[in-house]
PDB file of C-alpha atoms in Angstrom:
ATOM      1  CA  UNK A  13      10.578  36.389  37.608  1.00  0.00           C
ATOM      2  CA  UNK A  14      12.823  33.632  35.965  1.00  0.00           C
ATOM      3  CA  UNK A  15      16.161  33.446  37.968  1.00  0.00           C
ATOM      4  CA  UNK A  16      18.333  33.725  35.035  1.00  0.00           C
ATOM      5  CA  UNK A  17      16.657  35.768  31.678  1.00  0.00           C
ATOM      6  CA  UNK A  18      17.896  35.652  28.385  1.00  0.00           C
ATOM      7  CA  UNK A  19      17.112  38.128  25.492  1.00  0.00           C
ATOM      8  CA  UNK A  20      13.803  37.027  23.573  1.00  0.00           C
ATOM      9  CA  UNK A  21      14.816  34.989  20.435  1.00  0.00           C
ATOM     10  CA  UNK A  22      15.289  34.124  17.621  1.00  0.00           C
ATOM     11  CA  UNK A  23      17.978  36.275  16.669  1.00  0.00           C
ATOM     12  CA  UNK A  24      19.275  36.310  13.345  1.00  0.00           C
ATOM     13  CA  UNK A  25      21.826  38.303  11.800  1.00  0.00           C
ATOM     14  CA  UNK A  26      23.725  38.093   8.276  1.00  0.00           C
ATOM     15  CA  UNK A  27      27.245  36.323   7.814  1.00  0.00           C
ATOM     16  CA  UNK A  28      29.805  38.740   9.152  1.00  0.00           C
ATOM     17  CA  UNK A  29      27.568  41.222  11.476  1.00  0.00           C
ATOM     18  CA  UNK A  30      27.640  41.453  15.287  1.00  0.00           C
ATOM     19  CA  UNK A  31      25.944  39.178  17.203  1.00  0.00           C
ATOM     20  CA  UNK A  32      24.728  40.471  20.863  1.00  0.00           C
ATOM     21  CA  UNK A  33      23.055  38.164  23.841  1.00  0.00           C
ATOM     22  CA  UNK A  34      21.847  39.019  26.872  1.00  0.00           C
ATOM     23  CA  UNK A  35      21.657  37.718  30.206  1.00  0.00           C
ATOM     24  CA  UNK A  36      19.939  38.890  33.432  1.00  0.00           C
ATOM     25  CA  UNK A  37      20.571  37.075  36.414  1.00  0.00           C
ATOM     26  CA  UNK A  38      18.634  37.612  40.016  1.00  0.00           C
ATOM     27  CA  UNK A  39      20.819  36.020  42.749  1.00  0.00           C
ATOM     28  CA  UNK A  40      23.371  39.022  43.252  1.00  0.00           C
ATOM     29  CA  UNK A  41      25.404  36.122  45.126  1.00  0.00           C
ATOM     30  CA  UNK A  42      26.490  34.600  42.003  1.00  0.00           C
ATOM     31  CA  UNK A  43      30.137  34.127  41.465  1.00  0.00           C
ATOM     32  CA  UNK A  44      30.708  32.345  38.530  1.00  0.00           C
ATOM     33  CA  UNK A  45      28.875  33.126  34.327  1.00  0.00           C
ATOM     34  CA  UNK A  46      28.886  30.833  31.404  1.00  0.00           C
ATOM     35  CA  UNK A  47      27.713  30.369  28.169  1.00  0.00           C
ATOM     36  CA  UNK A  48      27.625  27.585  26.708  1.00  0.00           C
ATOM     37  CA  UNK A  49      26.121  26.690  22.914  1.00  0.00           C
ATOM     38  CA  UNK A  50      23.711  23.946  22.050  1.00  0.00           C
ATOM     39  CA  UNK A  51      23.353  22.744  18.816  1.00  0.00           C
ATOM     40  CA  UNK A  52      19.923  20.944  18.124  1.00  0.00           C
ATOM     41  CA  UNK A  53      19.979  17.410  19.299  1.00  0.00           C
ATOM     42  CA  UNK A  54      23.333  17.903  20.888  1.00  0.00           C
ATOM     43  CA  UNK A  55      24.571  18.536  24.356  1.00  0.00           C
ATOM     44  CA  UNK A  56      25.689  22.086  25.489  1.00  0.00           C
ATOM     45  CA  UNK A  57      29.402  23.111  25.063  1.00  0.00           C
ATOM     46  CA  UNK A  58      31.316  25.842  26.682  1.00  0.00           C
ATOM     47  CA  UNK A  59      32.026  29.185  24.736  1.00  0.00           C
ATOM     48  CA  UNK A  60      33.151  31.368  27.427  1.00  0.00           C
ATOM     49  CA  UNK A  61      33.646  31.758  31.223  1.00  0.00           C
ATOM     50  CA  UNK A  62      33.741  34.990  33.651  1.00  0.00           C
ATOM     51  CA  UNK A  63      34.404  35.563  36.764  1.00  0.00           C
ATOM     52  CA  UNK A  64      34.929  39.409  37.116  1.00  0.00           C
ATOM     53  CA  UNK A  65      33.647  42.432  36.091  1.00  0.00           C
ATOM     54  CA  UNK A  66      34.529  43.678  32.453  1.00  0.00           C
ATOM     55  CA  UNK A  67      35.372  42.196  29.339  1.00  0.00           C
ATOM     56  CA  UNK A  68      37.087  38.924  28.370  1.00  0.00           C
ATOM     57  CA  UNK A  69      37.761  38.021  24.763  1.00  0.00           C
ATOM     58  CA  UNK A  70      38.589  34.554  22.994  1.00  0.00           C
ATOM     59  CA  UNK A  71      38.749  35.228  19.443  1.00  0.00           C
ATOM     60  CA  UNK A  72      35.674  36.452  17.592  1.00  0.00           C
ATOM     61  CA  UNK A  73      33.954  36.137  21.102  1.00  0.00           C
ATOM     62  CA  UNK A  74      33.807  38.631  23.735  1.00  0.00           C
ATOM     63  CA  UNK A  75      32.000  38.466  26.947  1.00  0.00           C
ATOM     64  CA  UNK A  76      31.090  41.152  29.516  1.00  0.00           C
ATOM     65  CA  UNK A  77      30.284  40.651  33.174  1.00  0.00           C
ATOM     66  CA  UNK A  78      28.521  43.650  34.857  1.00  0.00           C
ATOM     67  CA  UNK A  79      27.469  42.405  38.305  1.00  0.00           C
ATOM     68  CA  UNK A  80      25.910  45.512  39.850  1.00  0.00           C
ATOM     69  CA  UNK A  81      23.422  45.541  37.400  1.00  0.00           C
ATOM     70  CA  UNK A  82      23.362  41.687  37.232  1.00  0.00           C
ATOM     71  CA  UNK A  83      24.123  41.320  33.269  1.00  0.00           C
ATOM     72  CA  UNK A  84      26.641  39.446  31.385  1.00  0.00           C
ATOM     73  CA  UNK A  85      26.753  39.614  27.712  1.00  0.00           C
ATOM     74  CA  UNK A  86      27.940  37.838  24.740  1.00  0.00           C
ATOM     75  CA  UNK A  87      29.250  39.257  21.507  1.00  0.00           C
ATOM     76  CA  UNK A  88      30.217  37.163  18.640  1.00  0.00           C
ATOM     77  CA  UNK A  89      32.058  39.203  16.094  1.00  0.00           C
ATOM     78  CA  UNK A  90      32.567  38.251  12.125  1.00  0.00           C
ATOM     79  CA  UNK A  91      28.997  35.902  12.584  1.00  0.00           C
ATOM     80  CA  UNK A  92      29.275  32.689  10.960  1.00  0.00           C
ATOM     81  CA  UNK A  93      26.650  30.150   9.351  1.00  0.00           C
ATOM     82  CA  UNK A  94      28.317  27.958  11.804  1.00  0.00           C
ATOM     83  CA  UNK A  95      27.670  29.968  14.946  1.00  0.00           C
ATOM     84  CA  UNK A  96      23.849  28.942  14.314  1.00  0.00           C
ATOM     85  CA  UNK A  97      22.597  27.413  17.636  1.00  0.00           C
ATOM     86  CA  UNK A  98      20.855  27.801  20.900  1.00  0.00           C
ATOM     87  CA  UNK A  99      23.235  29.728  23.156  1.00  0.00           C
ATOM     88  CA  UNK A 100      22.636  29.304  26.956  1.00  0.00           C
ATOM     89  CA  UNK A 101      23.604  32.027  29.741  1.00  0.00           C
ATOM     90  CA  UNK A 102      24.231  29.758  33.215  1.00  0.00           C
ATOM     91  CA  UNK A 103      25.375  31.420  36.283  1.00  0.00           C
ATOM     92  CA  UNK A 104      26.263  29.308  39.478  1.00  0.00           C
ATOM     93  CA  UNK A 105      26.320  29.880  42.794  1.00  0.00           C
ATOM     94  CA  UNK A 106      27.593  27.487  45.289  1.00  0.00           C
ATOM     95  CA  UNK A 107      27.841  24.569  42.837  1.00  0.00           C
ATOM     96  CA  UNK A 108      24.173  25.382  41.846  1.00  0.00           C
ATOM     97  CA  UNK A 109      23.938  26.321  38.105  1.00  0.00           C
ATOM     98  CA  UNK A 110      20.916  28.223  37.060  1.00  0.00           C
ATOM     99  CA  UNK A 111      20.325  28.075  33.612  1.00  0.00           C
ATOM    100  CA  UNK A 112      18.313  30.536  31.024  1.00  0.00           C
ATOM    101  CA  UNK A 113      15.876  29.081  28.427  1.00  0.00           C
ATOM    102  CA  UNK A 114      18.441  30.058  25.805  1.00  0.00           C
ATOM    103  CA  UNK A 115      18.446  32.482  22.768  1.00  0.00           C
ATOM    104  CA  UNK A 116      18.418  30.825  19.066  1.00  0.00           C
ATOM    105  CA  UNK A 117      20.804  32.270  16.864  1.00  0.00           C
ATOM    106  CA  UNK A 118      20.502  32.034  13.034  1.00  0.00           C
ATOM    107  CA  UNK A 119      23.292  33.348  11.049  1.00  0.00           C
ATOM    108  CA  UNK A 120      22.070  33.932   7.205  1.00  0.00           C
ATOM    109  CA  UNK A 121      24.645  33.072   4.826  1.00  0.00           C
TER     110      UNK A 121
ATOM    111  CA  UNK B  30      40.467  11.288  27.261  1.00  0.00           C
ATOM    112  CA  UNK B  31      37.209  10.147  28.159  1.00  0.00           C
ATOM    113  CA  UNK B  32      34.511  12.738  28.257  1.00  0.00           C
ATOM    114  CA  UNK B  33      31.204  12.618  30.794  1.00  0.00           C
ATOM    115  CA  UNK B  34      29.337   9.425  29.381  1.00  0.00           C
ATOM    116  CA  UNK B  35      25.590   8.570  30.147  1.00  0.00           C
ATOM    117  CA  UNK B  36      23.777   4.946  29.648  1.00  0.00           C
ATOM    118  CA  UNK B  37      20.682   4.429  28.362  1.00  0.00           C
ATOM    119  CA  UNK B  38      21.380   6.894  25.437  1.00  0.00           C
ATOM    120  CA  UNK B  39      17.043   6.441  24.988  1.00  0.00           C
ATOM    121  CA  UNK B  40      15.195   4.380  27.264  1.00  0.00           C
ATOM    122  CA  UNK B  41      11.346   3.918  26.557  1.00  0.00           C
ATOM    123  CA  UNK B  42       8.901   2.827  29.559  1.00  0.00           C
ATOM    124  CA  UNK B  43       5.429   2.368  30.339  1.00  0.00           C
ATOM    125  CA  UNK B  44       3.926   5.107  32.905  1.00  0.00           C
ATOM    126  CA  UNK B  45       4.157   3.842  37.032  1.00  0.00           C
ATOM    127  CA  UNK B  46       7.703   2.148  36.227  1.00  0.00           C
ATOM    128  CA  UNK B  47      11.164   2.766  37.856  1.00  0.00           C
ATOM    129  CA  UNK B  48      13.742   3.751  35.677  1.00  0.00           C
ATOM    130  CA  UNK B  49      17.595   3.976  36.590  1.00  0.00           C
ATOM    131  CA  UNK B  50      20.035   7.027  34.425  1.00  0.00           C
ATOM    132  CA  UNK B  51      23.601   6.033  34.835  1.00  0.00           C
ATOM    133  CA  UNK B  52      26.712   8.729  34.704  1.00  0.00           C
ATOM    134  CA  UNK B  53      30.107   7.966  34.494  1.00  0.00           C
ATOM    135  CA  UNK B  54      32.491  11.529  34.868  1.00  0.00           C
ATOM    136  CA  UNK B  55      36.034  12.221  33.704  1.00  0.00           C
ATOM    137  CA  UNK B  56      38.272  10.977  35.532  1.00  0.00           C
ATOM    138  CA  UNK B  57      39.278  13.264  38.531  1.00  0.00           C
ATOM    139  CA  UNK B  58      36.317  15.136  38.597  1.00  0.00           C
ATOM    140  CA  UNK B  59      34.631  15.562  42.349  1.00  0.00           C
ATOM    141  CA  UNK B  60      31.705  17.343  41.217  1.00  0.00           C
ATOM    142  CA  UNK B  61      28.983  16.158  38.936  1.00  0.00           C
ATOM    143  CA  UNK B  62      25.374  17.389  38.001  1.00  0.00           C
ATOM    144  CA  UNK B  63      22.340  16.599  36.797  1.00  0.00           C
ATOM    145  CA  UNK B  64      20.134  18.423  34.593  1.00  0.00           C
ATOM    146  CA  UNK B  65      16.763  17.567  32.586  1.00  0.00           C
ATOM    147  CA  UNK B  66      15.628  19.679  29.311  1.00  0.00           C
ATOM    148  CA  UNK B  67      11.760  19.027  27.979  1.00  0.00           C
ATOM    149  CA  UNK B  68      11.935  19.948  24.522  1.00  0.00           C
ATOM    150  CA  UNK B  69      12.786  23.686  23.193  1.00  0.00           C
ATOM    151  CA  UNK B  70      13.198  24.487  26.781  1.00  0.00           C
ATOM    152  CA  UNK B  71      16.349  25.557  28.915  1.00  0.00           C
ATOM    153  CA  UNK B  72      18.308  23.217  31.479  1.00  0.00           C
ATOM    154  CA  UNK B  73      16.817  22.441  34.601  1.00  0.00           C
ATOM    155  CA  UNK B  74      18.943  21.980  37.462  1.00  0.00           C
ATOM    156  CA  UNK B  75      17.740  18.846  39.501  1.00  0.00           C
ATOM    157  CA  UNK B  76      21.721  17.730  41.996  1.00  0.00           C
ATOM    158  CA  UNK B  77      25.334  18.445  42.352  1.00  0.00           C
ATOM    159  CA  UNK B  78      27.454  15.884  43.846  1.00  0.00           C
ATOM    160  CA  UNK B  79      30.599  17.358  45.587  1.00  0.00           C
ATOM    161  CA  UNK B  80      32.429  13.775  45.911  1.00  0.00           C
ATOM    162  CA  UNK B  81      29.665  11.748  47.270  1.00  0.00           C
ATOM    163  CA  UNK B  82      27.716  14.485  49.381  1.00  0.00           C
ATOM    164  CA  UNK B  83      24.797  16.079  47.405  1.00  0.00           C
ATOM    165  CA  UNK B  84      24.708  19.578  49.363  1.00  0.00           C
ATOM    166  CA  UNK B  85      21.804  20.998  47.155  1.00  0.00           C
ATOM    167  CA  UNK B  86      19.041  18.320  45.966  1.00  0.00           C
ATOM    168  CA  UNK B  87      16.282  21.685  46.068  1.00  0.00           C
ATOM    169  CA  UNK B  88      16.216  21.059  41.989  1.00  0.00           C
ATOM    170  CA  UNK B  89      14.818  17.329  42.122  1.00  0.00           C
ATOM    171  CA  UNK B  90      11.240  18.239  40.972  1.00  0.00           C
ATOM    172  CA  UNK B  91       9.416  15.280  43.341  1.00  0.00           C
ATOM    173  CA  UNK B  92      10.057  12.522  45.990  1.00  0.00           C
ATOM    174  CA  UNK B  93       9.562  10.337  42.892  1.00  0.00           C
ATOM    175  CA  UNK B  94      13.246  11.453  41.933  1.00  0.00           C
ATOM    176  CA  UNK B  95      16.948  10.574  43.579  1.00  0.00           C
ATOM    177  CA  UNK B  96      20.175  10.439  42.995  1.00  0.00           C
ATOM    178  CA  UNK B  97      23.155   8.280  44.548  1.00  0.00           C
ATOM    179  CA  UNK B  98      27.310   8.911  43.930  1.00  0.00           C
ATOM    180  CA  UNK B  99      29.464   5.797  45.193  1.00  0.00           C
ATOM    181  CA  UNK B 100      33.098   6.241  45.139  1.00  0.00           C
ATOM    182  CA  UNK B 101      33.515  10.093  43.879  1.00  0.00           C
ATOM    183  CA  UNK B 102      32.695   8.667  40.420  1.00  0.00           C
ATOM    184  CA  UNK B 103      29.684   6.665  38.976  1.00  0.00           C
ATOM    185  CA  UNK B 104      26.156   8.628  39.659  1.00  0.00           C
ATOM    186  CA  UNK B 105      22.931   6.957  39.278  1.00  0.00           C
ATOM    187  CA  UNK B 106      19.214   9.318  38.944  1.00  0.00           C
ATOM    188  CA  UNK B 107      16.456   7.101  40.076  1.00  0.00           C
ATOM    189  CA  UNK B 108      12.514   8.099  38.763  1.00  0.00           C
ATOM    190  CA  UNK B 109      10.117   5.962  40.531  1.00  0.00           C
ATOM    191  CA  UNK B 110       6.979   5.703  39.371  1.00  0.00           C
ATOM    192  CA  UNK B 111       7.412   7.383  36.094  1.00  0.00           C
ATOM    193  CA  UNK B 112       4.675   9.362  34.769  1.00  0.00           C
ATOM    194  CA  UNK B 113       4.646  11.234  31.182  1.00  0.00           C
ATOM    195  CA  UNK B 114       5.788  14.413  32.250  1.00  0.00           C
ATOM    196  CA  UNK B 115       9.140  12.766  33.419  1.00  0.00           C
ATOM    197  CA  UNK B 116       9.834  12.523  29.444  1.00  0.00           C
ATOM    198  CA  UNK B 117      12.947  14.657  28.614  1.00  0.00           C
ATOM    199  CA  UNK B 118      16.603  14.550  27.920  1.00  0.00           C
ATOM    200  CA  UNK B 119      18.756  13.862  31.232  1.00  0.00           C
ATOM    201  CA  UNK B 120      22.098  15.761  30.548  1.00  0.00           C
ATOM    202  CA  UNK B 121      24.789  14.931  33.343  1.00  0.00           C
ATOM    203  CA  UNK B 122      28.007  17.194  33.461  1.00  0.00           C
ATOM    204  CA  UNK B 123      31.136  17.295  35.755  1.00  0.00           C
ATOM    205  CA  UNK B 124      33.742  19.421  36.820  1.00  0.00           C
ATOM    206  CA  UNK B 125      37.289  19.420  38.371  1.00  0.00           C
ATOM    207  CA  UNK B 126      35.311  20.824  41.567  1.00  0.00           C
ATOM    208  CA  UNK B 127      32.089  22.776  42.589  1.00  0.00           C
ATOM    209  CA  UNK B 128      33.908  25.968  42.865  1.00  0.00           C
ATOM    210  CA  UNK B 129      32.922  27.397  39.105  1.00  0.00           C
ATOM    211  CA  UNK B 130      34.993  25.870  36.820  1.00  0.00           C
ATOM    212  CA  UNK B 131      33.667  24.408  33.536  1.00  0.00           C
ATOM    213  CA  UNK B 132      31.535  21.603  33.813  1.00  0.00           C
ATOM    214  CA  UNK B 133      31.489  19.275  30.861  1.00  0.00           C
ATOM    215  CA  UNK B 134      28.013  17.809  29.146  1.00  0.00           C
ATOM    216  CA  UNK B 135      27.801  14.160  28.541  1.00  0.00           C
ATOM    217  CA  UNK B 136      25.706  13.363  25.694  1.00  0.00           C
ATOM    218  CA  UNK B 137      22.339  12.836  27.708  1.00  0.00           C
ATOM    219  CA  UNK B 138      19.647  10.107  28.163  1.00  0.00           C
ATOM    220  CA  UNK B 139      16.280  10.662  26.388  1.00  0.00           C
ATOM    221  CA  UNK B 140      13.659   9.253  28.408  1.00  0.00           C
ATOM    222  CA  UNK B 141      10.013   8.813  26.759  1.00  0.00           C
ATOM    223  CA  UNK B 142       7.348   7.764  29.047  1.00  0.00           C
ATOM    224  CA  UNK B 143       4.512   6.544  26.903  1.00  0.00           C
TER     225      UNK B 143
END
């Protein structure tokens, strides 16, 4: 069993619909959730941190941290052609980051 | 400001050499990490530096690999002996500390091992 496990991809979804990822995580010690997005070729960026159970929103994203059943989601509302990319659940504990493999998002214009 | 920044940006060597990845952090930041990802796959955690004390090195996949931090800053990841399975983008990040906050990606050194 992978440490961290992300939805099977690809996901796609037409402009404007709901986009939902997933994100399992095994060490129930782990304090701190990200996801970041990686555009082919490029180097991951941050989309949203969480820290505590519940929901945090940052404009048409929205992140949920549920850590007695060790899941965090991602929702990206109003899906753009833009949002198209490799999005990465990481989850660290004690300054070790565990990464998923990553779920490929395709938004269809 | 400067963001993370990585040198080679590609380096090409022959199988059974040494190669030396170089990352320079923002400014400020104690911790820094290193991470490969083999093609299509997910990030592999290999060190975290908290200033210059690596207090996890569990992720460095063989003696062949090592990693040094002088001064809180400048981190070098040794592969000795390269062999063709070493080929993969090196992504190094850091972070104001090792406590969770965000870490931030330089732009990664691809290493091909022909």
């Amino acid at each position: 069993q992978k440490e961290v496990e992300q939805n099977s991809g690809p996901l796609s979804v037409p402009e404007g619909a709901i986009a939902s990822l997933n994100c399992t995580y095994s060490d129930r010690g782990s304090q701190s959730f990200f996801w970041y997005r990686q555009y082919s070729g490029k180097s991951p960026e941050l989309i949203m941190s969480i820290y505590s159970n519940g929901d945090k929103e940052d404009g048409r994203f929205t992140a949920q941290l549920n850590k007695a059943s060790q899941y965090v989601s991602l929702l990206i509302r109003d899906s753009q052609p833009s949002d198209s990319a490799t999005y990465l659940c990481a989850v660290l504990n004690a300054g070790k980051s565990t990464f998923g493999d990553g779920t490929t998002l395709t938004v269809k214009p | 400001g400067a963001g993370v920044s990585q040198s080679p940006s590609n380096k090409v060597t022959e199988k059974g050499k040494d190669v030396e990845l170089r990352c320079d952090p923002i400014s400020g930041h104690t911790a820094l990490y290193w991470y490969r990802q083999s093609l299509g796959q997910g990030l592999e955690f290999l060190i975290y530096f908290q200033g210059n004390s690596a207090p996890d090195k569990s992720g460095l996949p063989s003696d062949r690999f090592s990693a040094e931090r002088t001064g809180g800053s400048v981190s070098t990841l040794t592969i000795q002996r390269t062999q063709q399975e070493d080929s993969a983008v090196y992504l190094c990040a850091s972070s104001l500390s090792a406590g969770g906050e965000t870490q931030y990606f330089g732009p990664g050194t691809r290493l091909l091992v022909l």
